Amino acid sequence: MLLPKKVRLLMFLGSQMIVVALFLHITGHRSLFQKEEPRRPVHVLVLSSWRSGSSFVGQLFGQHPDVFYLMEPAWHVWMTFTSSTAWRLHMAVRDLLRSVFLCDMSVFDAYMKPGPRKQSSLFQWEQSRALCSSPVCDFFPGDQISSPKHCRLLCGQQPFDMVEKACSSHSHVVLKEVRLFNLQALYPLLTDPSLNLHIVHLVRDPRAVFRSREHTTAELMTDSHIVLGEHLKMIKEEDQPYYAMEIICKSQVDIVKAIQTLPEALQQRFLLLRYEDLVRAPLAQTSRIYKFVGLKFLPHLQTWVHNVTRGKGMGQHAFHTNARDALNVSQAWRWSLPYKKVSQLQDVCGEAMDLLGYLQVLSEREQGNLSLDLMSSSHTLG
């Protein structure tokens, strides 16, 4: 008996759907009815030291509309335990970073006064564009560079729980940190399956770092005392800056060497960046950084990067990212730091300079000869 035409058509269409489903299964494609898995967030740690240009690199991330950025969350740990040492605080810093990467801001309960708090309770919160725009504070549109000054005025009273909301609404979570001195503390984060961690290791010529630290001695005093730790009372005051730099330089060497011993798959999660390379070719190097973490270099960010690195003068404030002649700033130590100090610093940081491709000067004349390039390529830079 012949089936009705309508029934035969339905049976034919059904058979075709089975064939299509089998084809998709065999070729490894998703079923038409499957939902795509949400993209795994990318977690980025900008690992550096004080006065190395890390605030600027942080802003390269912080101004991107796809990024939730926080500047130095471990400041809260260090300022809670000012009598401790950097090494004793490593574990607390690491655990705080992990929680923040996962957008669990309850970790700050241990380092903030009890009771109601605002997002402005966070150290340097206004440096985060994500906390100055939707869904937290709908002020800066997607193609506008955020202003910390305006953000403080307009967005400082937002409740603290909005920080978690902002964090979980972005594809990238980026933290900038200067309070870690070895890689071992970060191993659990690198191998944590709940994290997709990439590390940008930013370094700078120790002579330029030293000069900048001299100009910010008062602001860095508490941090410097924690770095010097138990040795503080045994070191003459005039020798303390060199001893602090020796510790910082040794930590940079230890981090680079530790990275080189990691399995290849983990080494690919590190990007070593010299501040001087960044200011010499800001657009090319920023493109390299964004590519490393899977961000698009948007046109308005290209314009901003060009303008902020090609301004005039030395910048309005040591801790703010504003337009300046970044290339000139990077070389300021050559005409403003006495050769005696340079020579002493090269003695304590020589290994780091050799490893990272910073050439030593052997005389005051060499130091002042700006046509002499003191940057070399280095096997560690890839």
Short mmCIF file of C-alpha atoms in Angstrom, two decimals:
data_model
loop_
_atom_site.label_atom_id
_atom_site.label_comp_id
_atom_site.label_asym_id
_atom_site.label_seq_id
_atom_site.Cartn_x
_atom_site.Cartn_y
_atom_site.Cartn_z
CA MET A 1 0.00 0.00 0.00
CA LEU A 2 1.40 3.41 -1.00
CA LEU A 3 1.92 5.83 1.90
CA PRO A 4 0.50 9.33 1.61
CA LYS A 5 2.79 11.81 -0.12
CA LYS A 6 3.19 13.95 3.05
CA VAL A 7 4.31 10.95 5.14
CA ARG A 8 6.80 9.87 2.46
CA LEU A 9 8.29 13.38 2.40
CA LEU A 10 8.73 13.42 6.18
CA MET A 11 10.40 9.99 6.09
CA PHE A 12 12.77 11.19 3.35
CA LEU A 13 13.73 14.33 5.28
CA GLY A 14 14.28 12.27 8.42
CA SER A 15 16.66 9.94 6.62
CA GLN A 16 18.58 12.92 5.24
CA MET A 17 19.00 14.34 8.77
CA ILE A 18 20.44 10.99 9.93
CA VAL A 19 22.96 11.03 7.04
CA VAL A 20 24.00 14.62 7.88
CA ALA A 21 24.38 13.79 11.59
CA LEU A 22 26.52 10.74 10.78
CA PHE A 23 28.68 12.81 8.43
CA LEU A 24 29.26 15.47 11.07
CA HIS A 25 30.11 12.81 13.65
CA ILE A 26 32.54 10.96 11.39
CA THR A 27 34.36 14.13 10.26
CA GLY A 28 34.74 15.34 13.83
CA HIS A 29 32.48 18.39 13.50
CA ARG A 30 30.13 19.52 16.24
CA SER A 31 26.50 18.51 16.00
CA LEU A 32 24.19 21.23 14.75
CA PHE A 33 22.42 21.03 18.09
CA GLN A 34 25.50 21.29 20.32
CA LYS A 35 26.35 24.57 22.01
CA GLU A 36 29.88 25.87 21.63
CA GLU A 37 31.94 25.65 24.80
CA PRO A 38 32.68 29.06 26.30
CA ARG A 39 36.18 30.35 25.61
CA ARG A 40 38.60 29.70 28.43
CA PRO A 41 39.78 32.98 29.99
CA VAL A 42 43.42 33.91 29.43
CA HIS A 43 45.35 34.79 32.59
CA VAL A 44 48.40 37.03 32.22
CA LEU A 45 50.98 37.99 34.84
CA VAL A 46 53.25 40.95 34.08
CA LEU A 47 56.24 40.01 36.23
CA SER A 48 58.76 42.76 36.86
CA SER A 49 60.43 44.96 39.48
CA TRP A 50 59.95 48.53 40.64
CA ARG A 51 60.91 51.32 38.21
CA SER A 52 61.22 49.01 35.22
CA GLY A 53 58.43 50.45 33.09
CA SER A 54 55.88 47.96 34.38
CA SER A 55 53.19 50.59 34.90
CA PHE A 56 53.31 51.39 31.18
CA VAL A 57 53.25 47.71 30.18
CA GLY A 58 50.37 47.24 32.61
CA GLN A 59 48.49 50.02 30.82
CA LEU A 60 49.06 48.33 27.45
CA PHE A 61 46.79 45.64 28.88
CA GLY A 62 44.69 47.83 31.15
CA GLN A 63 43.46 50.06 28.33
CA HIS A 64 42.30 47.11 26.20
CA PRO A 65 38.50 46.66 26.31
CA ASP A 66 38.83 42.85 26.52
CA VAL A 67 41.02 42.97 29.62
CA PHE A 68 40.31 43.05 33.34
CA TYR A 69 43.49 44.52 34.85
CA LEU A 70 44.72 45.08 38.37
CA MET A 71 47.97 46.82 39.27
CA GLU A 72 50.03 45.15 42.00
CA PRO A 73 47.38 43.43 44.12
CA ALA A 74 50.18 42.02 46.32
CA TRP A 75 50.68 45.55 47.65
CA HIS A 76 47.91 44.65 50.11
CA VAL A 77 49.89 41.64 51.38
CA TRP A 78 53.14 43.57 51.82
CA MET A 79 51.51 46.54 53.53
CA THR A 80 49.79 44.17 55.97
CA PHE A 81 53.09 42.48 56.93
CA THR A 82 55.62 45.30 56.72
CA SER A 83 57.97 43.61 59.21
CA SER A 84 58.23 40.43 57.16
CA THR A 85 60.51 39.57 54.23
CA ALA A 86 59.82 39.12 50.53
CA TRP A 87 60.57 35.40 50.72
CA ARG A 88 58.25 34.76 53.65
CA LEU A 89 55.45 36.52 51.79
CA HIS A 90 55.87 34.64 48.49
CA MET A 91 53.25 32.02 49.28
CA ALA A 92 50.67 34.57 50.42
CA VAL A 93 51.28 36.59 47.26
CA ARG A 94 50.96 33.52 45.06
CA ASP A 95 47.69 32.44 46.69
CA LEU A 96 46.27 35.95 46.35
CA LEU A 97 47.19 36.05 42.65
CA ARG A 98 45.50 32.70 42.03
CA SER A 99 42.26 33.85 43.69
CA VAL A 100 42.21 37.12 41.76
CA PHE A 101 42.88 35.33 38.48
CA LEU A 102 39.78 33.23 39.23
CA CYS A 103 37.83 36.41 40.07
CA ASP A 104 37.46 35.46 43.73
CA MET A 105 37.94 38.82 45.43
CA SER A 106 37.09 37.49 48.89
CA VAL A 107 40.85 36.88 49.23
CA PHE A 108 41.21 40.60 50.04
CA ASP A 109 39.23 40.08 53.25
CA ALA A 110 42.49 39.06 54.93
CA TYR A 111 44.19 42.32 53.95
CA MET A 112 41.46 44.95 54.27
CA LYS A 113 39.58 46.35 57.24
CA PRO A 114 36.31 44.52 57.99
CA GLY A 115 33.00 46.10 57.03
CA PRO A 116 31.56 47.58 53.84
CA ARG A 117 34.11 48.61 51.23
CA LYS A 118 34.14 50.18 47.79
CA GLN A 119 36.10 49.15 44.73
CA SER A 120 38.28 52.17 45.55
CA SER A 121 39.62 50.12 48.49
CA LEU A 122 41.86 48.35 45.96
CA PHE A 123 45.37 49.68 45.45
CA GLN A 124 45.56 51.81 42.28
CA TRP A 125 42.12 50.57 41.18
CA GLU A 126 41.66 53.60 38.91
CA GLN A 127 44.44 52.27 36.64
CA SER A 128 41.98 49.56 35.55
CA ARG A 129 39.82 50.58 32.63
CA ALA A 130 37.56 47.62 33.44
CA LEU A 131 36.63 49.26 36.76
CA CYS A 132 35.86 52.53 34.99
CA SER A 133 33.55 51.12 32.32
CA SER A 134 30.52 48.86 31.88
CA PRO A 135 29.24 46.85 33.74
CA VAL A 136 30.87 48.53 36.75
CA CYS A 137 30.76 52.22 35.88
CA ASP A 138 29.39 53.02 32.45
CA PHE A 139 31.61 55.95 31.56
CA PHE A 140 34.30 55.10 29.00
CA PRO A 141 33.10 53.68 25.65
CA GLY A 142 35.02 50.89 23.94
CA ASP A 143 37.20 53.09 21.74
CA GLN A 144 38.12 55.68 24.39
CA ILE A 145 41.24 55.69 26.55
CA SER A 146 40.30 55.79 30.22
CA SER A 147 41.57 58.55 32.48
CA PRO A 148 42.50 57.57 36.07
CA LYS A 149 41.76 61.11 37.22
CA HIS A 150 38.22 61.07 35.81
CA CYS A 151 37.70 57.50 36.97
CA ARG A 152 38.50 58.41 40.57
CA LEU A 153 35.88 61.18 40.46
CA LEU A 154 33.13 59.21 38.74
CA CYS A 155 33.56 55.57 39.74
CA GLY A 156 35.11 55.51 43.22
CA GLN A 157 31.87 54.80 45.09
CA GLN A 158 30.98 51.57 43.29
CA PRO A 159 30.45 48.61 45.68
CA PHE A 160 33.30 46.14 46.04
CA ASP A 161 31.30 43.18 44.70
CA MET A 162 31.29 44.89 41.30
CA VAL A 163 34.98 44.02 41.02
CA GLU A 164 34.15 40.31 40.68
CA LYS A 165 31.45 41.11 38.14
CA ALA A 166 33.90 43.12 36.06
CA CYS A 167 36.54 40.40 36.29
CA SER A 168 34.25 37.62 35.11
CA SER A 169 32.94 39.66 32.16
CA HIS A 170 36.30 39.90 30.33
CA SER A 171 38.16 37.36 28.22
CA HIS A 172 41.55 38.26 29.73
CA VAL A 173 42.52 38.77 33.37
CA VAL A 174 45.86 40.58 33.69
CA LEU A 175 47.76 41.29 36.90
CA LYS A 176 50.96 43.32 37.16
CA GLU A 177 53.29 42.37 40.02
CA VAL A 178 56.69 43.54 41.28
CA ARG A 179 56.76 41.63 44.57
CA LEU A 180 57.91 38.17 43.43
CA PHE A 181 61.59 37.25 43.45
CA ASN A 182 61.67 33.66 42.23
CA LEU A 183 59.83 31.47 39.78
CA GLN A 184 59.40 28.54 42.14
CA ALA A 185 56.56 30.34 43.90
CA LEU A 186 54.69 30.46 40.59
CA TYR A 187 55.07 26.78 39.62
CA PRO A 188 51.69 25.80 41.11
CA LEU A 189 50.01 28.53 39.04
CA LEU A 190 51.71 27.43 35.84
CA THR A 191 50.50 23.86 36.27
CA ASP A 192 47.07 24.69 37.70
CA PRO A 193 44.44 23.28 35.27
CA SER A 194 41.97 25.99 36.31
CA LEU A 195 44.35 28.68 35.00
CA ASN A 196 45.53 29.51 31.50
CA LEU A 197 48.57 31.44 32.68
CA HIS A 198 50.94 33.43 30.46
CA ILE A 199 53.82 35.44 31.93
CA VAL A 200 55.35 38.60 30.45
CA HIS A 201 58.71 38.97 32.18
CA LEU A 202 59.68 42.64 31.89
CA VAL A 203 63.27 43.70 32.57
CA ARG A 204 65.13 47.01 32.32
CA ASP A 205 68.74 48.17 32.35
CA PRO A 206 69.73 48.10 36.06
CA ARG A 207 71.45 51.48 35.69
CA ALA A 208 68.19 53.08 34.59
CA VAL A 209 66.31 51.27 37.38
CA PHE A 210 68.83 52.54 39.94
CA ARG A 211 68.52 56.14 38.74
CA SER A 212 64.72 55.97 38.87
CA ARG A 213 64.78 54.42 42.35
CA GLU A 214 66.95 57.32 43.55
CA HIS A 215 64.15 59.69 42.51
CA THR A 216 61.49 57.66 44.35
CA THR A 217 63.38 56.66 47.52
CA ALA A 218 60.69 57.89 49.90
CA GLU A 219 57.83 56.22 48.04
CA LEU A 220 59.68 52.88 47.90
CA MET A 221 61.06 52.95 51.46
CA THR A 222 58.70 50.35 52.96
CA ASP A 223 59.13 48.00 49.99
CA SER A 224 62.92 48.43 50.08
CA HIS A 225 63.01 47.55 53.78
CA ILE A 226 61.03 44.36 53.10
CA VAL A 227 63.44 43.48 50.26
CA LEU A 228 66.47 44.01 52.49
CA GLY A 229 64.73 42.08 55.26
CA GLU A 230 66.87 40.84 58.11
CA HIS A 231 70.01 42.41 56.58
CA LEU A 232 68.65 45.95 56.89
CA LYS A 233 70.22 46.78 60.25
CA MET A 234 73.60 45.39 59.21
CA ILE A 235 73.98 47.52 56.08
CA LYS A 236 75.17 51.12 56.04
CA GLU A 237 72.50 53.49 54.80
CA GLU A 238 74.60 54.62 51.81
CA ASP A 239 75.08 50.97 50.75
CA GLN A 240 71.42 49.98 50.99
CA PRO A 241 70.43 51.04 47.44
CA TYR A 242 73.20 48.86 45.97
CA TYR A 243 72.33 45.90 48.17
CA ALA A 244 68.66 46.19 47.12
CA MET A 245 69.71 46.31 43.47
CA GLU A 246 71.91 43.26 43.95
CA ILE A 247 68.90 41.32 45.26
CA ILE A 248 66.69 42.55 42.42
CA CYS A 249 69.30 41.73 39.75
CA LYS A 250 69.92 38.29 41.19
CA SER A 251 66.18 37.59 41.13
CA GLN A 252 66.03 38.49 37.43
CA VAL A 253 68.88 36.09 36.71
CA ASP A 254 67.26 33.34 38.77
CA ILE A 255 63.91 33.78 36.99
CA VAL A 256 65.45 33.66 33.50
CA LYS A 257 67.54 30.60 34.33
CA ALA A 258 64.55 28.86 35.94
CA ILE A 259 62.47 29.47 32.81
CA GLN A 260 65.19 27.84 30.70
CA THR A 261 64.93 24.62 32.73
CA LEU A 262 61.16 24.27 32.28
CA PRO A 263 59.61 21.84 29.76
CA GLU A 264 59.19 23.36 26.29
CA ALA A 265 55.41 23.58 26.67
CA LEU A 266 55.79 25.77 29.77
CA GLN A 267 58.59 27.86 28.27
CA GLN A 268 56.16 28.89 25.54
CA ARG A 269 54.04 30.57 28.22
CA PHE A 270 56.79 33.11 28.90
CA LEU A 271 57.64 36.25 26.98
CA LEU A 272 60.83 38.07 27.97
CA LEU A 273 60.56 41.77 27.23
CA ARG A 274 63.21 44.46 27.61
CA TYR A 275 61.79 47.89 28.35
CA GLU A 276 64.35 49.48 26.00
CA ASP A 277 63.17 47.32 23.08
CA LEU A 278 59.61 48.43 23.81
CA VAL A 279 60.36 52.16 23.73
CA ARG A 280 62.54 51.82 20.62
CA ALA A 281 59.77 50.11 18.65
CA PRO A 282 56.55 50.58 20.66
CA LEU A 283 54.08 49.54 17.97
CA ALA A 284 56.00 46.43 16.88
CA GLN A 285 56.68 45.30 20.45
CA THR A 286 53.10 45.95 21.61
CA SER A 287 51.88 43.92 18.65
CA ARG A 288 54.22 41.12 19.78
CA ILE A 289 52.84 41.27 23.33
CA TYR A 290 49.21 41.21 22.18
CA LYS A 291 49.87 38.32 19.81
CA PHE A 292 51.45 36.35 22.67
CA VAL A 293 48.22 36.52 24.71
CA GLY A 294 45.69 36.54 21.86
CA LEU A 295 44.54 40.18 21.88
CA LYS A 296 43.81 42.36 18.85
CA PHE A 297 45.84 45.55 18.48
CA LEU A 298 42.88 47.86 17.94
CA PRO A 299 43.35 51.09 15.91
CA HIS A 300 42.63 53.46 18.81
CA LEU A 301 45.20 51.61 20.93
CA GLN A 302 47.80 51.92 18.17
CA THR A 303 47.26 55.68 18.17
CA TRP A 304 47.48 55.85 21.96
CA VAL A 305 50.69 53.78 22.13
CA HIS A 306 52.33 56.00 19.53
CA ASN A 307 51.30 59.22 21.27
CA VAL A 308 52.12 58.16 24.84
CA THR A 309 55.67 57.09 23.89
CA ARG A 310 56.42 60.04 21.62
CA GLY A 311 55.51 62.92 23.90
CA LYS A 312 57.80 65.62 25.25
CA GLY A 313 59.80 65.70 28.44
CA MET A 314 60.27 63.06 31.12
CA GLY A 315 56.63 62.61 32.15
CA GLN A 316 54.53 64.45 34.72
CA HIS A 317 54.67 61.88 37.53
CA ALA A 318 56.99 58.98 38.27
CA PHE A 319 54.14 56.52 38.92
CA HIS A 320 51.67 57.64 36.24
CA THR A 321 51.50 56.60 32.60
CA ASN A 322 51.30 59.78 30.56
CA ALA A 323 52.85 61.11 27.37
CA ARG A 324 56.64 61.41 27.49
CA ASP A 325 59.70 60.95 25.33
CA ALA A 326 60.06 57.32 26.38
CA LEU A 327 63.29 56.72 24.44
CA ASN A 328 64.88 59.75 26.09
CA VAL A 329 63.69 58.61 29.52
CA SER A 330 65.24 55.18 28.98
CA GLN A 331 68.68 56.77 28.47
CA ALA A 332 68.49 59.48 31.15
CA TRP A 333 70.89 57.59 33.45
CA ARG A 334 73.69 58.16 30.93
CA TRP A 335 73.88 61.90 31.59
CA SER A 336 72.42 62.13 35.09
CA LEU A 337 74.08 59.30 37.03
CA PRO A 338 77.72 59.79 38.15
CA TYR A 339 80.10 57.24 36.65
CA LYS A 340 81.26 56.20 40.13
CA LYS A 341 77.73 55.00 40.92
CA VAL A 342 77.41 53.36 37.50
CA SER A 343 80.66 51.46 38.02
CA GLN A 344 79.60 50.25 41.48
CA LEU A 345 76.22 49.17 40.14
CA GLN A 346 77.78 47.27 37.25
CA ASP A 347 79.81 45.31 39.80
CA VAL A 348 76.70 44.12 41.68
CA CYS A 349 74.49 43.60 38.59
CA GLY A 350 77.06 42.43 36.03
CA GLU A 351 75.65 38.92 35.63
CA ALA A 352 72.13 40.21 34.99
CA MET A 353 73.42 42.77 32.48
CA ASP A 354 75.41 40.12 30.58
CA LEU A 355 72.49 37.70 30.55
CA LEU A 356 69.95 40.27 29.35
CA GLY A 357 72.14 42.03 26.81
CA TYR A 358 73.07 45.31 28.53
CA LEU A 359 76.66 46.34 27.74
CA GLN A 360 78.81 47.82 30.48
CA VAL A 361 80.57 51.19 30.13
CA LEU A 362 84.24 51.29 31.06
CA SER A 363 84.65 55.04 31.42
CA GLU A 364 82.77 58.27 31.92
CA ARG A 365 83.43 59.07 28.28
CA GLU A 366 81.78 55.85 27.09
CA GLN A 367 78.81 56.54 29.34
CA GLY A 368 78.26 59.99 27.83
CA ASN A 369 78.72 58.89 24.21
CA LEU A 370 75.09 58.46 23.17
CA SER A 371 76.11 57.18 19.73
CA LEU A 372 77.46 54.09 21.50
CA ASP A 373 74.62 51.55 21.65
CA LEU A 374 74.63 49.71 24.97
CA MET A 375 72.05 47.12 23.94
CA SER A 376 73.02 43.79 22.45
CA SER A 377 71.03 40.82 21.29
CA SER A 378 70.99 37.97 23.79
CA HIS A 379 70.42 34.25 23.44
CA THR A 380 67.93 34.47 26.27
CA LEU A 381 65.69 36.81 24.27
CA GLY A 382 64.88 34.24 21.60
#
